[in-house]
Coordinates of C-alpha atoms in Angstrom, one line a residue:
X1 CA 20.3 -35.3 -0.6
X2 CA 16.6 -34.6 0.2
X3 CA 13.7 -37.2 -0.1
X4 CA 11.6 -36.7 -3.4
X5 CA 8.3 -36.1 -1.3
X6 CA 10.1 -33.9 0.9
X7 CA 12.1 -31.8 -1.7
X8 CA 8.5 -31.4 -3.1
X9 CA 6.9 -30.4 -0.2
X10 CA 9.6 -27.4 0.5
X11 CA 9.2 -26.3 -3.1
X12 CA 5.9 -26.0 -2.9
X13 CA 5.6 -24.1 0.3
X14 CA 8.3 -21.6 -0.9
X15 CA 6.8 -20.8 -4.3
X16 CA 3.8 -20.3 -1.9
X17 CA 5.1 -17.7 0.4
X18 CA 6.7 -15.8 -2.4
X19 CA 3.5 -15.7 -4.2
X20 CA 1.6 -15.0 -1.1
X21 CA 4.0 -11.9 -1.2
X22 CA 4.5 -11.0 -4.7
X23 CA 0.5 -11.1 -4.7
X24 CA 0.7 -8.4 -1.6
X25 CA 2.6 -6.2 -3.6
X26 CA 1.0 -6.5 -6.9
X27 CA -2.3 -6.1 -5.6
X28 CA -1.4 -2.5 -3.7
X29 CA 0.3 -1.5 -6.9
X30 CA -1.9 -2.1 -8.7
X31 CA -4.5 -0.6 -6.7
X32 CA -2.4 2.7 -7.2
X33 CA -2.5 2.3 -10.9
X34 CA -5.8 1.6 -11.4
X35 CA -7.7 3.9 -8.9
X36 CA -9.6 6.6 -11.1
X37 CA -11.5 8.8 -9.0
X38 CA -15.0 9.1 -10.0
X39 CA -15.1 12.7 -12.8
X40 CA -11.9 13.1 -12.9
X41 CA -10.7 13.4 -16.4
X42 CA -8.5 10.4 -16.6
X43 CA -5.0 9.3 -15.9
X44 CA -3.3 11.9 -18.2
X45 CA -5.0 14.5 -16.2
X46 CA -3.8 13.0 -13.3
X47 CA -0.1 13.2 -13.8
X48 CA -0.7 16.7 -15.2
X49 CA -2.4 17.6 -12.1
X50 CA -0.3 16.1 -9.4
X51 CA 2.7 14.7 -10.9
X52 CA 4.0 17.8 -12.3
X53 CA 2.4 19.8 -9.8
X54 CA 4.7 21.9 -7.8
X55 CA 4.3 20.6 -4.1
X56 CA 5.0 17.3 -5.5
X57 CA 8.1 18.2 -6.8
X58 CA 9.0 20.3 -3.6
X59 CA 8.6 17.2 -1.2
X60 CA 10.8 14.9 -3.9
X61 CA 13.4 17.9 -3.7
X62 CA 13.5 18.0 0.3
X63 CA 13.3 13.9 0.5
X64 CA 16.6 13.8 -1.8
X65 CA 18.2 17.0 -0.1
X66 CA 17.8 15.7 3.3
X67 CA 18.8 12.2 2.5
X68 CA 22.4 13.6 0.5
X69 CA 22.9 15.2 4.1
X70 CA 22.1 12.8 6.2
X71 CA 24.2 10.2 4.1
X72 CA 27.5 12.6 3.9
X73 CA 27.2 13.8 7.6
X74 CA 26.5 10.3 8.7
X75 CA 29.8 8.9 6.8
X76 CA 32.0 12.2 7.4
X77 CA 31.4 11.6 11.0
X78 CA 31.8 7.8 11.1
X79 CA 35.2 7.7 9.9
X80 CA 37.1 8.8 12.6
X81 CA 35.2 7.5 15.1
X82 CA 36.1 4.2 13.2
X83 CA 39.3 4.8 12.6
X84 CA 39.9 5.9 16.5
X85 CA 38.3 2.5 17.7
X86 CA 40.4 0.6 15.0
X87 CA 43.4 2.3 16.2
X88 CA 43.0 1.5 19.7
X89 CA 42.0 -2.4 20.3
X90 CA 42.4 -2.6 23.8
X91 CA 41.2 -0.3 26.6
X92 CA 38.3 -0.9 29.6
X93 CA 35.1 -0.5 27.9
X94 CA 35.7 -0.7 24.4
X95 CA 33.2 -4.1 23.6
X96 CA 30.3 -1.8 25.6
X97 CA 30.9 1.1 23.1
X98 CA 31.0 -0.7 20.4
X99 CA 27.3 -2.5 21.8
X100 CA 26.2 0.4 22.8
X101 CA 26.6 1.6 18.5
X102 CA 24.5 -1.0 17.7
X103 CA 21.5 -0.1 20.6
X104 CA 20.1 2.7 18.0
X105 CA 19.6 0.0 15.0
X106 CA 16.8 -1.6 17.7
X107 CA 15.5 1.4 19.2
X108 CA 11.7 2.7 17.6
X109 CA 12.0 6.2 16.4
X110 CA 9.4 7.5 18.2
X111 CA 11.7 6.6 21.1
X112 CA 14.8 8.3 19.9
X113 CA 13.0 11.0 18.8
X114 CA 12.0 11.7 22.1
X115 CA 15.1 11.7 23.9
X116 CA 16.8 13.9 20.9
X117 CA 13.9 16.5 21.8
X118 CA 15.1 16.1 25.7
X119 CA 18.8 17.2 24.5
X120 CA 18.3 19.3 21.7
X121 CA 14.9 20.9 21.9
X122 CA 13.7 24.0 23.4
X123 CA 13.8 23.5 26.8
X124 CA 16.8 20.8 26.3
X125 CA 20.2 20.2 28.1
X126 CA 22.0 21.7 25.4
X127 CA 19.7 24.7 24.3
X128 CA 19.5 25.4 28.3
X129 CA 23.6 25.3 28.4
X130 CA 23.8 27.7 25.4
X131 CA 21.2 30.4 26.9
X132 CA 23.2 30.3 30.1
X133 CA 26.0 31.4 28.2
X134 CA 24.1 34.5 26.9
X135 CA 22.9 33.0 23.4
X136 CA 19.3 33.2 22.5
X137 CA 17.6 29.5 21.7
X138 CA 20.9 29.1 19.3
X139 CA 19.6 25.6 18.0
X140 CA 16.2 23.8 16.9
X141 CA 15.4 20.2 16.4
X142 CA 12.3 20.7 14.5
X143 CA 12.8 21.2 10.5
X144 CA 16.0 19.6 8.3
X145 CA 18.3 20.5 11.1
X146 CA 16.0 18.1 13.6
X147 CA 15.9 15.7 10.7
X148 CA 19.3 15.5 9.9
X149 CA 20.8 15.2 14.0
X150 CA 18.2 12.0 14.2
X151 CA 19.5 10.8 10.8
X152 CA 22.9 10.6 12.1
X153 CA 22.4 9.2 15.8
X154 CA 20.8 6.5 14.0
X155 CA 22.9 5.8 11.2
X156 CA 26.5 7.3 12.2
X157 CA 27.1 4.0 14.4
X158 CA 26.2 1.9 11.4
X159 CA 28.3 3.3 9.6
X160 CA 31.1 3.1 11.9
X161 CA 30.5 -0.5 12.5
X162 CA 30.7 -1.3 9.1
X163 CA 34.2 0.6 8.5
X164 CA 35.1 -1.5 11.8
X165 CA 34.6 -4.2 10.6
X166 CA 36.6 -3.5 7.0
X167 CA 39.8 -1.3 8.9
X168 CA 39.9 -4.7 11.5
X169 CA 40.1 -6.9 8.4
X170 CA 43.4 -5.4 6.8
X171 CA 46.2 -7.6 7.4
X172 CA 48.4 -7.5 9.8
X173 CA 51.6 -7.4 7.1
X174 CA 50.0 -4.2 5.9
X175 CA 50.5 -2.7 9.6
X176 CA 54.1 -3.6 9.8
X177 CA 55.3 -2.9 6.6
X178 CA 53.5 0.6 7.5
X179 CA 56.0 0.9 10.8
X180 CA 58.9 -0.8 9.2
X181 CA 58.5 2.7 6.3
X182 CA 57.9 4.9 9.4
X183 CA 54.8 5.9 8.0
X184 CA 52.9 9.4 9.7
X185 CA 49.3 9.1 10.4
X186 CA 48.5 11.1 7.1
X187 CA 50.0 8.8 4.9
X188 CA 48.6 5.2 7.1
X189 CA 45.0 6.8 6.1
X190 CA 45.9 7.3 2.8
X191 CA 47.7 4.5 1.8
X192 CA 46.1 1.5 3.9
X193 CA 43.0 2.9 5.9
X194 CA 41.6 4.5 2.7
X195 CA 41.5 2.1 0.3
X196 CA 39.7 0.0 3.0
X197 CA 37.3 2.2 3.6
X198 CA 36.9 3.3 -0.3
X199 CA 35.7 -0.4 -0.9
X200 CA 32.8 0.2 1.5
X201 CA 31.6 3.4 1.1
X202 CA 29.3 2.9 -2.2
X203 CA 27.4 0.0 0.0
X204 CA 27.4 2.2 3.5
X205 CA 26.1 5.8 1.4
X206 CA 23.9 3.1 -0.7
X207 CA 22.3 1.9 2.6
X208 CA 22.2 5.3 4.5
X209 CA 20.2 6.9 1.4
X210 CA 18.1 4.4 0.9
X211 CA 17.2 4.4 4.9
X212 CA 17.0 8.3 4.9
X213 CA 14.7 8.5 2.0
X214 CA 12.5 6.4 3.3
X215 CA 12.1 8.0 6.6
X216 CA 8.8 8.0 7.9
X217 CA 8.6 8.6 11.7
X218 CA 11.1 10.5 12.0
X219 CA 10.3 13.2 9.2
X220 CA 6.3 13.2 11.1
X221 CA 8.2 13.8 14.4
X222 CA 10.7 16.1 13.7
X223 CA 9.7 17.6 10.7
X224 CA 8.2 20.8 11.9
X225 CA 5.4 21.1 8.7
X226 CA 4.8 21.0 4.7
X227 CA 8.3 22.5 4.7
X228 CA 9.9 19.9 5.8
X229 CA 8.0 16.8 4.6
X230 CA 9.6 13.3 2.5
X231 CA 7.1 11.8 0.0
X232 CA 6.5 8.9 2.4
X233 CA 5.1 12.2 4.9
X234 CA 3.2 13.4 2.0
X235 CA 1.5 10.3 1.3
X236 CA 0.1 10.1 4.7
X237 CA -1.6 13.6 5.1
X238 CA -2.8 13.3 1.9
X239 CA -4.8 9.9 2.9
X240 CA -5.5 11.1 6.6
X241 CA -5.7 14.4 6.7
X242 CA -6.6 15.7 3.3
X243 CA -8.3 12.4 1.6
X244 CA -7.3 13.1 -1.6
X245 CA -6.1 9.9 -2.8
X246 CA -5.1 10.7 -6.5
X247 CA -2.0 12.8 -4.5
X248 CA -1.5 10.1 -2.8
X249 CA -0.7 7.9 -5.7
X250 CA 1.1 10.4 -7.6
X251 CA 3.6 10.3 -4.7
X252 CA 3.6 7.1 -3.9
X253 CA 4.6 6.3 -8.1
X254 CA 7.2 8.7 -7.3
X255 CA 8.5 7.3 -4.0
X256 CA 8.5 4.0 -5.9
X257 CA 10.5 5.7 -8.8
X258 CA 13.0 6.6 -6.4
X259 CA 13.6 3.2 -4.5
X260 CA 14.0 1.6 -7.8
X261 CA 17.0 4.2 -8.7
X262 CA 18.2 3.7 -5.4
X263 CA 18.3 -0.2 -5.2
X264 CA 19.8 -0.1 -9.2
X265 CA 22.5 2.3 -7.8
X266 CA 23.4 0.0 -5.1
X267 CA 23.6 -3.1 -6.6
X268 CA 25.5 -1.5 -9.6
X269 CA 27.9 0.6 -7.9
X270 CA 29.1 -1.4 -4.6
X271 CA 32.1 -3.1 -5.9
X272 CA 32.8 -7.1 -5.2
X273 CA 35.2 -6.8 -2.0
X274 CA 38.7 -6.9 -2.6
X275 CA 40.2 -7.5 0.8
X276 CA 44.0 -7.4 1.3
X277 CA 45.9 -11.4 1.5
X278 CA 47.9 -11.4 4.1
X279 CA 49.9 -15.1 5.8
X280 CA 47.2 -15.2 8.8
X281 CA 49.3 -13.6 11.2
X282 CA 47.2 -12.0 14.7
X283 CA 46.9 -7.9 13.6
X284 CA 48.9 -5.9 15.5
X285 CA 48.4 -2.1 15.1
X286 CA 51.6 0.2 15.5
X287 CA 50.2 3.7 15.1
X288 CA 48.0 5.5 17.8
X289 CA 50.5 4.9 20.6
X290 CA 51.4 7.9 21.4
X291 CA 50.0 10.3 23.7
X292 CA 48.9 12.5 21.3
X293 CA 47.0 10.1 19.4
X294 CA 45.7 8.1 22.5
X295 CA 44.5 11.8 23.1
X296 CA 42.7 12.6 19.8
X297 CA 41.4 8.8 19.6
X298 CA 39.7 8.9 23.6
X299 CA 38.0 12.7 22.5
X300 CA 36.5 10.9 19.4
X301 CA 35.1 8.2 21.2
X302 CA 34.3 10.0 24.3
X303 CA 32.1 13.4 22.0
X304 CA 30.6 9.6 20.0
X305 CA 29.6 8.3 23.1
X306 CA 28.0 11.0 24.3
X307 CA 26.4 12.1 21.2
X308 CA 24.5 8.7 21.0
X309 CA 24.1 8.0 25.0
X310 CA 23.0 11.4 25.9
X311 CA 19.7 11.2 24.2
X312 CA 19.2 7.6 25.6
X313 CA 19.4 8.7 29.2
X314 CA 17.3 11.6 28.7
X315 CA 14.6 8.9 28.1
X316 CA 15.3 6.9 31.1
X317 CA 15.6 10.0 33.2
X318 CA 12.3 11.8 32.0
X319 CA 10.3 8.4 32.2
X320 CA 11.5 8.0 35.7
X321 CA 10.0 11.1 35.7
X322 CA 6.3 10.4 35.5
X323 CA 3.6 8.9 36.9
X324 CA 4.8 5.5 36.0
X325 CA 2.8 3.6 38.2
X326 CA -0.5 5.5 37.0
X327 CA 0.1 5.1 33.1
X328 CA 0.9 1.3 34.1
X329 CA -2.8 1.3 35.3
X330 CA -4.2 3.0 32.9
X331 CA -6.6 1.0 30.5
X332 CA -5.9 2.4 27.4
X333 CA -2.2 2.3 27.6
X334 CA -2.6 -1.5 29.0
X335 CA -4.5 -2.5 25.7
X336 CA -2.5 -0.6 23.4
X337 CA 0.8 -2.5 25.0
X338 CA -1.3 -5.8 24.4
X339 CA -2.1 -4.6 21.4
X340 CA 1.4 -4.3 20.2
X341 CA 2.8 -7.3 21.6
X342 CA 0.4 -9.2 20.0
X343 CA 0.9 -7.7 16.5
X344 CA 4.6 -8.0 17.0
X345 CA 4.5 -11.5 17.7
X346 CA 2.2 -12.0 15.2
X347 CA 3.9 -10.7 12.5
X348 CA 7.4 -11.8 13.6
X349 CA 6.6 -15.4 14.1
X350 CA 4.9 -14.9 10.3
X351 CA 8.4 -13.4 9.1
X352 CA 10.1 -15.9 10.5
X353 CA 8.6 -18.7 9.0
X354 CA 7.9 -17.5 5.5
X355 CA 12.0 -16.4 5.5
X356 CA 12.6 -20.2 6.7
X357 CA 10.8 -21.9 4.5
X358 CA 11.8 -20.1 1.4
X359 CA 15.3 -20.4 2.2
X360 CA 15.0 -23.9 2.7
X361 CA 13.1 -23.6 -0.6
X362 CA 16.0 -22.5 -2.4
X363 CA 18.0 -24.6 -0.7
X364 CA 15.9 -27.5 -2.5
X365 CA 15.8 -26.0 -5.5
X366 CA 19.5 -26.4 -6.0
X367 CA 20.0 -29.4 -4.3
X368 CA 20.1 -31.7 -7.4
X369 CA 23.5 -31.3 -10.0
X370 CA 20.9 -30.1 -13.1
X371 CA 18.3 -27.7 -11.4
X372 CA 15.4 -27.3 -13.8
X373 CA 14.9 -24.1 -14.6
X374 CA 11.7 -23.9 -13.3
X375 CA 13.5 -24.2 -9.7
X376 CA 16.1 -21.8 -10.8
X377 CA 13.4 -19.3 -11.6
X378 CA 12.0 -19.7 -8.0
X379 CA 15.5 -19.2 -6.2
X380 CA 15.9 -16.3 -8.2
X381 CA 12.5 -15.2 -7.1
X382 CA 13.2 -15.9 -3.6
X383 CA 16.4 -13.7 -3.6
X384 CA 14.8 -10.8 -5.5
X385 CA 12.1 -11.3 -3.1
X386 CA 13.9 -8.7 -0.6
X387 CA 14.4 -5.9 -3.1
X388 CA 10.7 -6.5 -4.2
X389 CA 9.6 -5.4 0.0
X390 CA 12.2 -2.6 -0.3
X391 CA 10.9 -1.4 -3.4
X392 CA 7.7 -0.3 -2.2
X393 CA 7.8 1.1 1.2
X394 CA 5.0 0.5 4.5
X395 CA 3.6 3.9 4.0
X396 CA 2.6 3.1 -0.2
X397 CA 1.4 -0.7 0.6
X398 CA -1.0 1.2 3.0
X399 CA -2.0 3.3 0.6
X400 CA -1.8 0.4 -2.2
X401 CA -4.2 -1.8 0.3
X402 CA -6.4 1.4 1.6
X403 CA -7.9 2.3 -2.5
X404 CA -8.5 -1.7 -2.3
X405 CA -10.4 -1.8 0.6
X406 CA -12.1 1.3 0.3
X407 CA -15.1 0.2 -1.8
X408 CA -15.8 -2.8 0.7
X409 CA -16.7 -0.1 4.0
X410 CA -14.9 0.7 7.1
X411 CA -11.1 -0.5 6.0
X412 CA -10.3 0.1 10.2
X413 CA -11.8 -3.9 10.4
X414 CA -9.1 -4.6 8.5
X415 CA -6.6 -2.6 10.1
X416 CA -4.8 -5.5 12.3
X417 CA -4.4 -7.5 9.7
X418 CA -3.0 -5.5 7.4
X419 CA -0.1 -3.6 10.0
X420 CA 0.6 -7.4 10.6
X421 CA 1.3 -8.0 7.1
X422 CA 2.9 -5.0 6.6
X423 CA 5.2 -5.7 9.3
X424 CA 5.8 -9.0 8.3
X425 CA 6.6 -7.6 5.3
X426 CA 9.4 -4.9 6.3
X427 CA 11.2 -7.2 8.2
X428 CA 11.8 -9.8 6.2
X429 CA 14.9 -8.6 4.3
X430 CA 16.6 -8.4 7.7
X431 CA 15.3 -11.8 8.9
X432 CA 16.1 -13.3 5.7
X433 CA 19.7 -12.0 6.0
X434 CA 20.1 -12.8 9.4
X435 CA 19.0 -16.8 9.2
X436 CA 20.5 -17.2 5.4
X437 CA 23.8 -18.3 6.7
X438 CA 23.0 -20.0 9.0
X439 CA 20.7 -21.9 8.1
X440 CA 23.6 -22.9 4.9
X441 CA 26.0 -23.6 6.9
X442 CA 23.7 -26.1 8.9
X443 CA 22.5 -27.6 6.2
X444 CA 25.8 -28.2 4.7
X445 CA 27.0 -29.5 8.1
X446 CA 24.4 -31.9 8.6
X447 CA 22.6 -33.1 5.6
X448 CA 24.7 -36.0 5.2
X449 CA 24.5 -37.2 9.0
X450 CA 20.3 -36.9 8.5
X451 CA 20.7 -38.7 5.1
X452 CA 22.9 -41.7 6.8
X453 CA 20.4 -41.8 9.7
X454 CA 17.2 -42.1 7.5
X455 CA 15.5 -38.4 9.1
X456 CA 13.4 -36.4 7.7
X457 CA 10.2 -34.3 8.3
X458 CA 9.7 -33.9 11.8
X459 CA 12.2 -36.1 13.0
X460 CA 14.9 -34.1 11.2
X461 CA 13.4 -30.8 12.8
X462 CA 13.2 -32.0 16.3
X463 CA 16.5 -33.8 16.7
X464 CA 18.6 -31.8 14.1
X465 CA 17.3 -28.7 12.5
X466 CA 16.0 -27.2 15.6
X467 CA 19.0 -27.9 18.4
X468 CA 21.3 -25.9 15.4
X469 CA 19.0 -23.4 14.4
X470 CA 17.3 -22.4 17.5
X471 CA 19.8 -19.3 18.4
X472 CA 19.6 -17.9 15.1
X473 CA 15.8 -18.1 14.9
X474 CA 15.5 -16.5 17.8
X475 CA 17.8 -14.2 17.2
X476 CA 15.8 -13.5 14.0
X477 CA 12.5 -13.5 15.9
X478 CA 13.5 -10.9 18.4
X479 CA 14.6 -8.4 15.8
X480 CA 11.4 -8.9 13.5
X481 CA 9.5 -8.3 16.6
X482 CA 11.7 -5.4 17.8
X483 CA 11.6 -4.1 14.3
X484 CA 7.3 -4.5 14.3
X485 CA 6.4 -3.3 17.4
X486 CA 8.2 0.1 17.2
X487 CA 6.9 0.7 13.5
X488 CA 4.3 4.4 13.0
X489 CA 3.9 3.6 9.3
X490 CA 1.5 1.3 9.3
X491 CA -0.8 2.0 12.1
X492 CA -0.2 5.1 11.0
X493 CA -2.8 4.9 8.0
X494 CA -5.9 2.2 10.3
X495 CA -4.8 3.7 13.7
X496 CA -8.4 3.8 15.1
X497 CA -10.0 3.8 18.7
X498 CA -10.5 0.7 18.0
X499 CA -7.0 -0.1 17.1
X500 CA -4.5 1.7 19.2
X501 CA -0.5 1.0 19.6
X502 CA 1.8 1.8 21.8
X503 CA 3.6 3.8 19.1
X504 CA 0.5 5.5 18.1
X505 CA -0.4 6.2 21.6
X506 CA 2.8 7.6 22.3
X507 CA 2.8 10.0 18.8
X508 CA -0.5 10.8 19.8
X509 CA 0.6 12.1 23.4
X510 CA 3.7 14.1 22.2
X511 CA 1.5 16.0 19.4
X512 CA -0.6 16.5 22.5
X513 CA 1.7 18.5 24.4
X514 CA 1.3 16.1 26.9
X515 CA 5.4 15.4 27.3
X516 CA 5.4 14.0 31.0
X517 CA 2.8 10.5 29.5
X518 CA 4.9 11.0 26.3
X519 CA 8.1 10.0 28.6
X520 CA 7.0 7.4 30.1
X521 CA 5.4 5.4 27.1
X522 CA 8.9 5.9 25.8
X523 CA 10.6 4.2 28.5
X524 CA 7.8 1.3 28.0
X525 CA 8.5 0.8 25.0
X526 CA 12.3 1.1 24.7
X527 CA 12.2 -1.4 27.5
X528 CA 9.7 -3.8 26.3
X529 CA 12.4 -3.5 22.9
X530 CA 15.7 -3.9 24.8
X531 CA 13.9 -6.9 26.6
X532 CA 13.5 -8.5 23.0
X533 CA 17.0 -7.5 21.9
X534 CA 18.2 -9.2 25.5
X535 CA 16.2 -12.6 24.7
X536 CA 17.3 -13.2 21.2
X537 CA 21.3 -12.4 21.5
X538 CA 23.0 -15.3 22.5
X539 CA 24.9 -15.5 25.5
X540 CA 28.9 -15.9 25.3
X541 CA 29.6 -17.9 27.9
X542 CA 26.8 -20.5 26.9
X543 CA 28.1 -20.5 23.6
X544 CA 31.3 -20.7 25.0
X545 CA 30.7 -23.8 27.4
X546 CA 28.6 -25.5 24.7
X547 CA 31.6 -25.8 22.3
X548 CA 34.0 -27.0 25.0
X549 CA 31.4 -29.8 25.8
X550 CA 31.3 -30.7 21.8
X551 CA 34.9 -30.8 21.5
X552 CA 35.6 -32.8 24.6

């Protein structure tokens, strides 16, 4: 189905983006395993010294502790507020919740963190309630506490939206079989809900974990000291603060270690989905119609809602706040908005394409009947491609690319260049899975009619490929630079004067003190975020009036 030449061409420039990343990788790992500080007594002393050393093992300890919390909490607070928006399908307001559970996935967590610290910190709304009631500064966001309530604003609503999605899946047979038994609430959970849900928990915890232990900006924000520090915190004061880069790599062996269980446990313990089969019939819900459970389901949505929009206006309220109009002015914060946009950009339009063409690559790869197996190789290489970024986290590629660069002088002239890669880098698995699809189902949809019409190359892309594929590029290109331009862990490591983001700015002002700039940088930079959420979502009604026009 695709030209020779052409078929060629897309296999090549596939095998060359993965390489260009497996080559990233490799290179920082191997960085870590080679780097042998000069008198040291080797690589045996080294894991004596700092593998088995006891801070090590403290920091692996409190990374797995807080993640196991963060994961149950998360899931133990998702499923009713699932089940309460499953049970009711219909009431004013209900598609803006359900948005407004997705907001957190886009938001920077230096952003969130902020607006958690305006509710539950010291001098907080709730903290402030409580003393006016006669307790004493009952609660603290700083330490695991801190780290767990950011854990779940962020990854509660994902969790619900995922059980959403399986409860509003069941059939509808299941529902009415439930009311024609006169089934009680208990037994609809245990008997239809649960199973449902069951199915999707290994994936959801799977995820959650993986998200938690890898939490970087967060854990730096929130953390409150060595006490409360994940190995991806670890491996950035022992580069920036302490130099001591064979810590470093000890921890970084052992954060890699721990993705690698992780991503193993995943794959090997979510089950294939097993959906009920029902005759196609609309689903129509029976239970949650009285007033009792109308009551319970509202006061689970309503204490949800709050919990995740409370925090969100404390950030618009205390950036409207400050002195917007003079941190609008102000030089540094004008290049270090610049500075970010461009990187984002940069590094999104760089994600987008590699993802692209090495989907298209596999794509070509399997196009004829008998695939050699030198093309099978590469679309298997292209798939594991995503694990391969998960596998070794922003924080360790730094510290992978920092040993490199070390012996060739200042590595802060390589600093844009490398957040942009890195960046590129950690959004990929979610560009890849967002243009995947649809980029399949284009290509099965039209391959023929380009075949029959005698396009390819850049006809094909101009008159075909892009009118089908622009919304889901787009799409993919806002979220990559979304993702990018809210990410601490890379500038994190070649931050410089030289180099200065608006994250970094905006860390650098909260560990300050200096919480009235700190506000309004927030709101900059949630907004400058929301803006590039706004432009890649497509809009219904367009959508709407554009199939209308291709079915008349």
């Amino acid at each position: 189905m695709i030209d020779r030449i052409e078929r060629r061409l897309t296999l090549a420039a596939g095998a060359l983006c993965l390489g260009g990343i497996v080559l990233f990788v490799c290179l920082a790992a191997g960085a870590l395993l080679a780097f042998d500080e000069p008198g040291s007594a080797g690589d045996g002393a080294l894991f004596d010294a700092y593998v088995f050393d006891a801070y090590v093992w403290r920091v692996a300890r409190f990374t797995l502790l807080q993640a196991s919390l963060s994961t149950i909490l998360s899931i133990l607070l998702a499923i009713p507020v699932a089940r309460a928006l499953a049970r009711q399908p219909a009431f004013p307001g209900r598609v803006w919740i359900i948005r407004l559970m997705a907001l957190p996935l886009g938001l920077p967590a230096l952003v969130a963190a902020l607006g958690l610290i305006g509710i539950w910190g010291r001098q907080g709304v709730l903290n402030t309630a409580l003393v006016a009631i006669g307790l004493d500064q009952p609660v603290s966001i700083y330490g695991l506490s801190g780290i767990l309530v950011a854990h779940v604003f962020f990854n509660m609503p994902l969790a619900a939206r995922l059980m959403l999605g399986g409860l509003e899946r069941i059939p509808g047979e299941y529902w009415l079989v439930g009311a024609n038994l006169g089934m009680r609430p208990v037994s609809i959970f245990r008997f239809i809900e649960w199973p449902s849900i069951r199915g999707l928990l290994p994936g959801i915890a799977g995820l959650i974990f993986m998200l938690c232990a890898t939490s970087f900006t967060l854990v730096l924000t929130l953390g409150g000291g060595p006490a409360a520090s994940t190995i991806e915190v670890a491996i950035y004061q022992a580069l920036r603060f302490d130099f001591d880069p064979p810590r470093a790599i000890a921890l970084s062996l052992l954060q890699i270690s721990v993705t690698s269980a992780l991503l193993i446990a995943i794959r090997l313990l979510t089950p294939v989905a097993d959906e009920g089969h029902g005759g196609g019939r609309t689903v129509r819900r029976f239970d949650g119609r009285d007033g009792f459970g109308r009551v319970g389901d509202w006061l689970v949505i309503a204490l949800a809602v709050l919990f995740l929009a409370l925090p969100l206006g404390s950030v618009v309220a205390s950036g409207l706040r400050s002195d917007l109009v003079r941190l609008a002015s102000d030089p540094v914060v004008q290049r270090a908005l610049v500075t970010s946009v461009v990187i984002a950009l940069v590094s999104g339009l760089l994600c987008v394409l590699s993802a692209a063409l090495m989907i298209r690559a596999r794509q070509a790869a399997f196009s004829p009947r008998r695939p050699l197996a030198i093309h099978r190789g590469l679309a298997a290489g292209i798939s594991a491609s995503s694990s391969l970024v998960l596998l070794v986290p922003p924080v360790v590629l730094g510290a992978g690319w920092f040993l490199l660069l070390r012996p060739l002088g200042d590595v802060a002239r390589f600093a844009p260049l490398l957040v942009i890669l890195i960046n590129m880098l950690m959004a990929l698995p979610f560009v890849y899975r967002v243009l995947e699809p649809a980029m399949a189902t284009h290509t099965a949809r039209t391959s023929r009619l380009a075949v029959s019409l005698g396009l390819g190359g850049w006809h094909r892309l101009r008159l075909i490929d892009w009118p089908g594929l622009c919304k889901p590029l787009l799409m993919a290109l806002s979220f990559a630079c979304a993702l990018s331009l809210g990410d601490l862990g890379a500038v994190a490591l070649f931050g410089s004067q030289d180099m200065v983001t608006l994250p970094w700015l905006l860390y650098s002002r909260m560990a300050g003190y200096r919480s009235t700039d700190a506000a309004g940088l927030a709101l900059f930079l949630g907004l400058v975020c929301l803006v590039l959420t706004i432009a890649g979502t497509p809009r219904a009604g367009a959508d709407g009036q554009r199939r209308k026009d291709v079915t008349a």
